[in-house]
Short mmCIF file of C-alpha atoms in Angstrom, two decimals:
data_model
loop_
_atom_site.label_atom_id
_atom_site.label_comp_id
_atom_site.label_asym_id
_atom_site.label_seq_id
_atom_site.Cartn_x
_atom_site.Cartn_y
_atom_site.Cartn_z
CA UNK P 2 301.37 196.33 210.72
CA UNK P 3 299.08 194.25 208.06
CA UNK P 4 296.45 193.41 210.47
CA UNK P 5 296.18 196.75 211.42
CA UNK P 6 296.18 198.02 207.76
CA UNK P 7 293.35 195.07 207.18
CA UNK P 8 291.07 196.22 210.17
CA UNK P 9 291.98 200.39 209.15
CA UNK P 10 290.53 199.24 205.10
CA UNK P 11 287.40 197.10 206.39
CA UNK P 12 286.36 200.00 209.14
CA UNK P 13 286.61 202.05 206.37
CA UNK P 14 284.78 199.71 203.50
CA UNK P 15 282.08 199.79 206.53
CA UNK P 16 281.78 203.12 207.29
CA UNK P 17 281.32 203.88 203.44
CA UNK P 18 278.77 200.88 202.85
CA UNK P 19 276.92 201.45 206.22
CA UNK P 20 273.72 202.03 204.49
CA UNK P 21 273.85 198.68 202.49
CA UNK P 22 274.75 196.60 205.67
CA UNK P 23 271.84 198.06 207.36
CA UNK P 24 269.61 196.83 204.73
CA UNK P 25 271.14 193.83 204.35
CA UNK P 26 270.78 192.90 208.56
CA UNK P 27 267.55 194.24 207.99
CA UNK P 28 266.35 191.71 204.89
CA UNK P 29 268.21 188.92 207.26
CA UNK P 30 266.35 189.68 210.24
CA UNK P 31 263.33 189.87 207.97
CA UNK P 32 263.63 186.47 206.85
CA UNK P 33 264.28 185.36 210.60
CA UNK P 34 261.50 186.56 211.29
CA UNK P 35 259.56 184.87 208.98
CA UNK P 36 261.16 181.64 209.59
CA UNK P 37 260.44 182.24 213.25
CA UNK P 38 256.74 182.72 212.93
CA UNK P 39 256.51 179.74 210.71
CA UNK P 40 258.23 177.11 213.46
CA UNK P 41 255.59 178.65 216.32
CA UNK P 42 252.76 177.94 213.64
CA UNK P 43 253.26 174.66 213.37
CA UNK P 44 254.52 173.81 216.72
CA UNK P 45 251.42 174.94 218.06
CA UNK P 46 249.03 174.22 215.01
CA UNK P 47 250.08 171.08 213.55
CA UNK P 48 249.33 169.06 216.74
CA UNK P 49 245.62 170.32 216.56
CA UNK P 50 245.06 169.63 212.71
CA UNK P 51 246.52 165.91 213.54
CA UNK P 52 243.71 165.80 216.11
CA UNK P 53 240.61 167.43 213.69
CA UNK P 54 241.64 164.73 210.96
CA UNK P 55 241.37 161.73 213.28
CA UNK P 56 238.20 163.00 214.63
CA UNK P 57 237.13 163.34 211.08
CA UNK P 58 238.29 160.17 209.99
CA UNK P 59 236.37 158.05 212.87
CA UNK P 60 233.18 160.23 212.01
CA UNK P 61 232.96 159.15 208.83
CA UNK P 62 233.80 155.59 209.52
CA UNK P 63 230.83 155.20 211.97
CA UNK P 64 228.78 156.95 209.59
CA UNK P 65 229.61 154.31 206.86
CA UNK P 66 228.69 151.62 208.92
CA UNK P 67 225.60 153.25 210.28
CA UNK P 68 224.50 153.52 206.88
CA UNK P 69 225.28 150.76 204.78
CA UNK P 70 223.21 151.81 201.66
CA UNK P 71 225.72 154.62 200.83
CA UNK P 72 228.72 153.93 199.86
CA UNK P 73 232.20 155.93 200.08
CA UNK P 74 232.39 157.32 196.88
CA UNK P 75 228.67 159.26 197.05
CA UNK P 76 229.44 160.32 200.39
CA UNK P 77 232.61 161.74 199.14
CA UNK P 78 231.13 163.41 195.94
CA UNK P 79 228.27 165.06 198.63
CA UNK P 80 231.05 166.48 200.60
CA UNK P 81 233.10 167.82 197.83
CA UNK P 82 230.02 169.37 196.77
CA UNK P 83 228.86 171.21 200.19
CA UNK P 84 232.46 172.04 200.49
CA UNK P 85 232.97 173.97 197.60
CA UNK P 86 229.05 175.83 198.23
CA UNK P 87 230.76 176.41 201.66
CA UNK P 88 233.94 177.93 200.09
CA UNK P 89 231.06 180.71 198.29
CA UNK P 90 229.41 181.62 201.32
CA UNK P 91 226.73 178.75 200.59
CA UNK P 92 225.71 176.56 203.70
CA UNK P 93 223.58 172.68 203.40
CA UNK P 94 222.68 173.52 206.98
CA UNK P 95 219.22 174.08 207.37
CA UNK P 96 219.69 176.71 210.14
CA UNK P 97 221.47 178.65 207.75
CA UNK P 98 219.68 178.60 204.31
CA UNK P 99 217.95 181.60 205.49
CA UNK P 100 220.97 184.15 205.28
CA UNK P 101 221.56 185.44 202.01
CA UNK P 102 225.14 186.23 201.06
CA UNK P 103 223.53 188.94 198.70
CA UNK P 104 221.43 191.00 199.47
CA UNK P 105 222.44 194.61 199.57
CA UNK P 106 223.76 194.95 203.08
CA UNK P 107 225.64 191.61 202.54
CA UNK P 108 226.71 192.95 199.37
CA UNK P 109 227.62 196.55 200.74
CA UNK P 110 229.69 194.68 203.25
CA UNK P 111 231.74 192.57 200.75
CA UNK P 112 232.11 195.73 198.69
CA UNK P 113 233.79 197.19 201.60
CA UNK P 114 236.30 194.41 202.42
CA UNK P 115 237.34 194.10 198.62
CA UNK P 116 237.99 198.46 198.74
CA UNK P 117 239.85 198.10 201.86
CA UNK P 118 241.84 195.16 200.89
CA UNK P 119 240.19 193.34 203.92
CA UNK P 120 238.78 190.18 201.97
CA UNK P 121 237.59 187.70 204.47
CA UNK P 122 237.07 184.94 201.88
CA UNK P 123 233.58 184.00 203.23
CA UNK P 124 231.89 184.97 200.38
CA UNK P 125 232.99 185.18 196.76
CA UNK P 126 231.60 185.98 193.85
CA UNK P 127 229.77 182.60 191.89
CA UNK P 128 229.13 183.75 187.83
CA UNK P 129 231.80 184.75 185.76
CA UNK P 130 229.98 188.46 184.98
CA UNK P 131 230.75 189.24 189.20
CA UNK P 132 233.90 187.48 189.12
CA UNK P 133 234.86 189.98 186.10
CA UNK P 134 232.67 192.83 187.36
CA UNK P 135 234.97 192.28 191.04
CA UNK P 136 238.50 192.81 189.42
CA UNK P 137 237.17 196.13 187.34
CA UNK P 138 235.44 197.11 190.53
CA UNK P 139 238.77 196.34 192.42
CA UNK P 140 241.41 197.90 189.81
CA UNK P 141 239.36 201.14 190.47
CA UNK P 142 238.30 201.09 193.49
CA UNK P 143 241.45 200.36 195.84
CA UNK P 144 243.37 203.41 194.05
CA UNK P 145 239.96 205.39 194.75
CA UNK P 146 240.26 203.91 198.32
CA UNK P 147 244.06 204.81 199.10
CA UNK P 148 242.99 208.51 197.83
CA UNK P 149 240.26 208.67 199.91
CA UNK P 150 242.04 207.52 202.89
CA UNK P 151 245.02 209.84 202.46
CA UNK P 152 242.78 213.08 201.85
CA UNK P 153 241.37 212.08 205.19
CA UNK P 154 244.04 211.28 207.15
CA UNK P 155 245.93 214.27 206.21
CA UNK P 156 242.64 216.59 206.91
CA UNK P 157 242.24 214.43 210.62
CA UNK P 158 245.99 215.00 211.68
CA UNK P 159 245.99 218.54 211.55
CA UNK P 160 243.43 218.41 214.06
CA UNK P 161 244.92 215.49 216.11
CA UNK P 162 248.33 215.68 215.57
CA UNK P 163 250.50 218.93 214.44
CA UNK P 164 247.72 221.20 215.98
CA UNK P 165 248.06 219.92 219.95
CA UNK P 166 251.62 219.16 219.62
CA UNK P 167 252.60 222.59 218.38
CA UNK P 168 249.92 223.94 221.22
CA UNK P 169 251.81 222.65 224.09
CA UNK P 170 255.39 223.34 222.52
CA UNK P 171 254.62 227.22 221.66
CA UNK P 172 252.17 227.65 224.81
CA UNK P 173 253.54 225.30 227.65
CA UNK P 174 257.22 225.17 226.15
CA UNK P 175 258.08 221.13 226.45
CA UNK P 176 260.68 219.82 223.93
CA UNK P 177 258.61 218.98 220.72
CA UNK P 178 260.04 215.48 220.31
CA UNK P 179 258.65 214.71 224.19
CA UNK P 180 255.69 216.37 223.58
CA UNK P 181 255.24 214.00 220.01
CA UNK P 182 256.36 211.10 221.73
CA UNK P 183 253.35 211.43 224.94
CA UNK P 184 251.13 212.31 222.35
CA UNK P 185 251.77 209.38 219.89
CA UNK P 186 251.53 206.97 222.78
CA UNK P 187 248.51 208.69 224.04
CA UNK P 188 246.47 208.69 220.78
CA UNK P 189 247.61 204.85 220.37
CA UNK P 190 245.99 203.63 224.06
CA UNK P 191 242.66 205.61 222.75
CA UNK P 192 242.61 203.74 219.22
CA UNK P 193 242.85 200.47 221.42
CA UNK P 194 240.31 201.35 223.69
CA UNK P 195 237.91 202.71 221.20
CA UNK P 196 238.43 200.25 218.40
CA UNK P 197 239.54 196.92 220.03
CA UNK P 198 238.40 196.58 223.62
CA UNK P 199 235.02 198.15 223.63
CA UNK P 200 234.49 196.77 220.07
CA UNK P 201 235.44 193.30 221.26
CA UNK P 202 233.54 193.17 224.58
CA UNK P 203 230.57 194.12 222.10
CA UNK P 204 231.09 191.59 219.57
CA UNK P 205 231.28 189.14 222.13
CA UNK P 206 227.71 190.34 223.56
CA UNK P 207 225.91 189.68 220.39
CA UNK P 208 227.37 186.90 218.72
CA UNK P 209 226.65 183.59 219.98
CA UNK P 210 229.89 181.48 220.20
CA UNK P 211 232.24 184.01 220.55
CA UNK P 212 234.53 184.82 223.69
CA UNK P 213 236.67 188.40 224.39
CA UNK P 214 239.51 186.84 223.02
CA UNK P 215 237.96 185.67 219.61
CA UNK P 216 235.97 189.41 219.06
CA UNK P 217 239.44 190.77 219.68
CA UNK P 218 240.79 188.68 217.32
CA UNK P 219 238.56 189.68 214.85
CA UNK P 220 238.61 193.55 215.53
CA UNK P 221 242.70 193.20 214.72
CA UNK P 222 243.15 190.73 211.79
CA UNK P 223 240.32 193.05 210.28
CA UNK P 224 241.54 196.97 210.78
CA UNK P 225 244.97 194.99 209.93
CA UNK P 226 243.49 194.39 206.57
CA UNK P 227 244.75 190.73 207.19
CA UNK P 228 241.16 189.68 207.13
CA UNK P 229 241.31 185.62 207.50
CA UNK P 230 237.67 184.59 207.37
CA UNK P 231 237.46 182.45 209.98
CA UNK P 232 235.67 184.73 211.97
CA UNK P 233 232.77 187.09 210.62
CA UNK P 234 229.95 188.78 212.27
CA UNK P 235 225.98 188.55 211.48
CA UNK P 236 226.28 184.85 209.94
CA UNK P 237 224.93 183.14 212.32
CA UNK P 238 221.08 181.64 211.73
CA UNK P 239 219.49 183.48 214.82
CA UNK P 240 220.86 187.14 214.56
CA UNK P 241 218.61 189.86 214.94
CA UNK P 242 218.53 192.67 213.57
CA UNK P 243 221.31 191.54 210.73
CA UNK P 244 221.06 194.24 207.86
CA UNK P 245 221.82 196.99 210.47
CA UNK P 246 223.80 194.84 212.13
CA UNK P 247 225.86 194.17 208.48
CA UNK P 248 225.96 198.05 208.26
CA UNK P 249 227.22 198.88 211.51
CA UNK P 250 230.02 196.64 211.13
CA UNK P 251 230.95 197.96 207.30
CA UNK P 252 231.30 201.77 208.96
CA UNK P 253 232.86 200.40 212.16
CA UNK P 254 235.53 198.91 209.70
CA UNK P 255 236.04 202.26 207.43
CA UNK P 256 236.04 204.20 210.59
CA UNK P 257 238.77 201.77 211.99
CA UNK P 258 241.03 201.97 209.36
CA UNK P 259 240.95 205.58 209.31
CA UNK P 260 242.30 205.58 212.99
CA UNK P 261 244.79 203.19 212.51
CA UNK P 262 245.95 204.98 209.69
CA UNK P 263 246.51 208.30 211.64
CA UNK P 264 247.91 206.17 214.53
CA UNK P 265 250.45 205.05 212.04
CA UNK P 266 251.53 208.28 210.66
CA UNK P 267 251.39 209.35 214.17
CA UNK P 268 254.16 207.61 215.09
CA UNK P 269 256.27 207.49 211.51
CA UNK P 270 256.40 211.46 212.09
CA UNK P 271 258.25 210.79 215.57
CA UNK P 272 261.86 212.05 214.74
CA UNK P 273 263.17 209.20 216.00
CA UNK P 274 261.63 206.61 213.91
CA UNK P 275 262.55 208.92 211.03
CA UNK P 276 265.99 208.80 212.01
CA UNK P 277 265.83 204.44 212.66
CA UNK P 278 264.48 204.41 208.92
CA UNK P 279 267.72 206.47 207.58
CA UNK P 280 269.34 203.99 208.23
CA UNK P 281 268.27 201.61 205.72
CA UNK P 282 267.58 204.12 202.89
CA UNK P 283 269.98 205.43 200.65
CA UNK P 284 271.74 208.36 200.35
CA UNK P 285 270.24 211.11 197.98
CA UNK P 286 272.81 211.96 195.40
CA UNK P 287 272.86 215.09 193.16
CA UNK P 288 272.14 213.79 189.68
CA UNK P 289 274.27 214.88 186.74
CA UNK P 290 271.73 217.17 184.72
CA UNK P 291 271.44 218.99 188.48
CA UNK P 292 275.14 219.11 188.67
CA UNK P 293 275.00 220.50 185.02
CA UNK P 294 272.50 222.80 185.88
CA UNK P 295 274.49 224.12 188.90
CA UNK P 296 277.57 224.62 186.33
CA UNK P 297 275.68 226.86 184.33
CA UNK P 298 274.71 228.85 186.39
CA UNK P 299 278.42 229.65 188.09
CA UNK P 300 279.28 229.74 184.71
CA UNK P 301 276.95 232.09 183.67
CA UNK P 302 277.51 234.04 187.51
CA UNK P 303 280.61 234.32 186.32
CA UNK P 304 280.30 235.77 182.88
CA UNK P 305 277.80 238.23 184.03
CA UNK P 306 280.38 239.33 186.87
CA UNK P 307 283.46 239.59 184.59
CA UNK P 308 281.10 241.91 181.96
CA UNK P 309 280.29 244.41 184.74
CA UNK P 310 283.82 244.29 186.11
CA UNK P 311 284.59 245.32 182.29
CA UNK P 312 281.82 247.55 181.82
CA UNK P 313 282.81 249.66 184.93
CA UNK P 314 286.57 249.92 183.67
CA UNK P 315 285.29 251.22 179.97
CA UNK P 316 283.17 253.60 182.08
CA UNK P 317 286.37 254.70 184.43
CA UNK P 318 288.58 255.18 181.31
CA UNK P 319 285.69 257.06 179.47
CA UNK P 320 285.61 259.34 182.81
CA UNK P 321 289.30 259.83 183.12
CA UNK P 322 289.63 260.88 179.26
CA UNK P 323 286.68 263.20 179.27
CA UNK P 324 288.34 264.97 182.19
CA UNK P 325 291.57 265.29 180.70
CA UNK P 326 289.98 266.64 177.38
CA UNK P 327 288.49 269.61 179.62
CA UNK P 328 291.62 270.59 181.30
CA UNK P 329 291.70 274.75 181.81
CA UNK P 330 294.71 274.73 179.77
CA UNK P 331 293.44 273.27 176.47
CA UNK P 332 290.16 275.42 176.99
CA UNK P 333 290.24 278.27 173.92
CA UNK P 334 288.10 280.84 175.75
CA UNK P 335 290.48 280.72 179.07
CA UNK P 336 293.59 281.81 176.66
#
């Protein structure tokens, strides 16, 4: 009797909490997840670091002794040096020295990763006025940015979304939902095709010491706005062509977001992925000046209801006593 009392109370503490215990399996699974990706890292990273520092170590240690009239502590200062030119963009290389990091198409292409949130990190700004300049550029520009995008995403889904779905549910007569789903999946395989495959076999064409699976890599942690750095295009010493080149690859990126963004509303209009998020929002309640609100009004339903009910019963009474007043007996001229 108890234990069935118990489980009858916590089904019920459940079924009244369900939205909370969504969100908190979903915050758990979240931080699985994150733990998760963090153990593959460095399972499959650290081993490879261990191996660059070694390498590094017995590099410098045969170039101390093939040079005995430096010592360790210039060498050091020299590398600390390049390394922090080579954290602005700034190479010692002489195969490099003759890329500028900015010139204008260098500079429109930087401008375009800090607006889209992109920020590859291989070029930064180097005097205080562009560091300041970059966050008043930035504080106005991503808000310009996220309008931009949304005015045309909204204008580009009525042409490739809500149009051809309602075309073949009014005209052909499949189940909108079906028809949403095809078309969803559809429209994702083209955004592959046209902004990671053929993009990727064609970054690996012109840059030098790239393979598919690198210019891949860079087509998605770029229109992902995850934008690492460690790959960019147009910086190496031989590439023709570069401003165009620097160009192409800033519209390529605008255009790419653009169609990843309709790819994602795409799908969050599915019903079914509006249904999965339901699940972990909260329920809407009526607030208390709405309820108020709502009062009034029957109140004032009310009111106006009971007046007219009293109005027409003044107006019946008035009716009934003018009649009796002009009875034929009472009426002077009949008698």
């Amino acid at each position: 009797m108890l234990q069935s009392l118990a489980s009858s109370s916590c089904f019920r503490l459940i079924q009244n909490h369900k939205s909370t215990w969504f969100f908190v399996s979903l915050v758990l699974g979240y931080v699985l997840y994150l733990v998760f990706g963090a153990v593959v890292f460095s399972s499959v990273e650290l081993p490879y670091e261990d191996v660059l520092r070694q390498e590094l170590r017995a590099m410098k240690k045969q170039f101390l002794q093939d040079n005995d009239c430096l010592t360790e502590e210039r060498l050091e200062r020299f590398l600390k040096k390049a390394l922090d030119a080579s954290n602005y963009g700034v190479s010692v290389l002489n195969n490099d020295s003759a890329n500028w990091n900015w010139d204008f198409t260098s500079s429109l292409f930087f401008a375009s990763t800090v607006l889209s949130t992109t920020g590859y990190g291989h070029t930064a700004p180097l005097s205080d006025l562009g560091k300041a300049f970059c966050i008043i550029y930035s504080v106005i520009g991503i808000p310009f940015t996220l309008l931009f995008l949304t005015a045309v995403v909204q204008r580009i889904m009525v042409y490739s979304t809500h149009r051809p779905i309602s075309y073949f549910h009014t005209h052909w007569g499949f189940s909108k939902p079906l028809v949403a789903i095809v078309h969803a999946s559809v429209l994702a395989m083209l955004a592959v095709s046209f902004f990671f495959l053929i993009p990727g076999a064609i970054f690996s064409a012109l840059e030098d010491n790239w393979n598919f699976l690198e210019s891949f890599y860079f087509c998605f942690i770029s229109l992902s706005t995850i934008g690492l750095g460690d790959y960019v295009p147009g910086e190496s010493a031989n590439q023709k062509f570069r401003e165009l080149y620097k160009v192409g690859i800033t519209v390529y990126l605008i255009t790419g977001l653009i169609a990843m963004l309709v790819v994602l509303e795409t799908f969050c209009e599915l019903q079914q992925l509006k249904q999965l998020r339901k699940m972990f929002y909260l329920k809407k309640e009526k607030a208390n000046d709405q309820l108020a609100i709502l009062d009034h009004d029957q109140l004032a339903f009310t009111t106006v209801s009971d007046m007219s009910l009293v109005q027409h019963e003044d107006k019946s009474q008035l009716f009934v006593s003018v009649t009796s007043l002009s009875s034929p007996n009472d009426d002077p001229m009949i008698q």
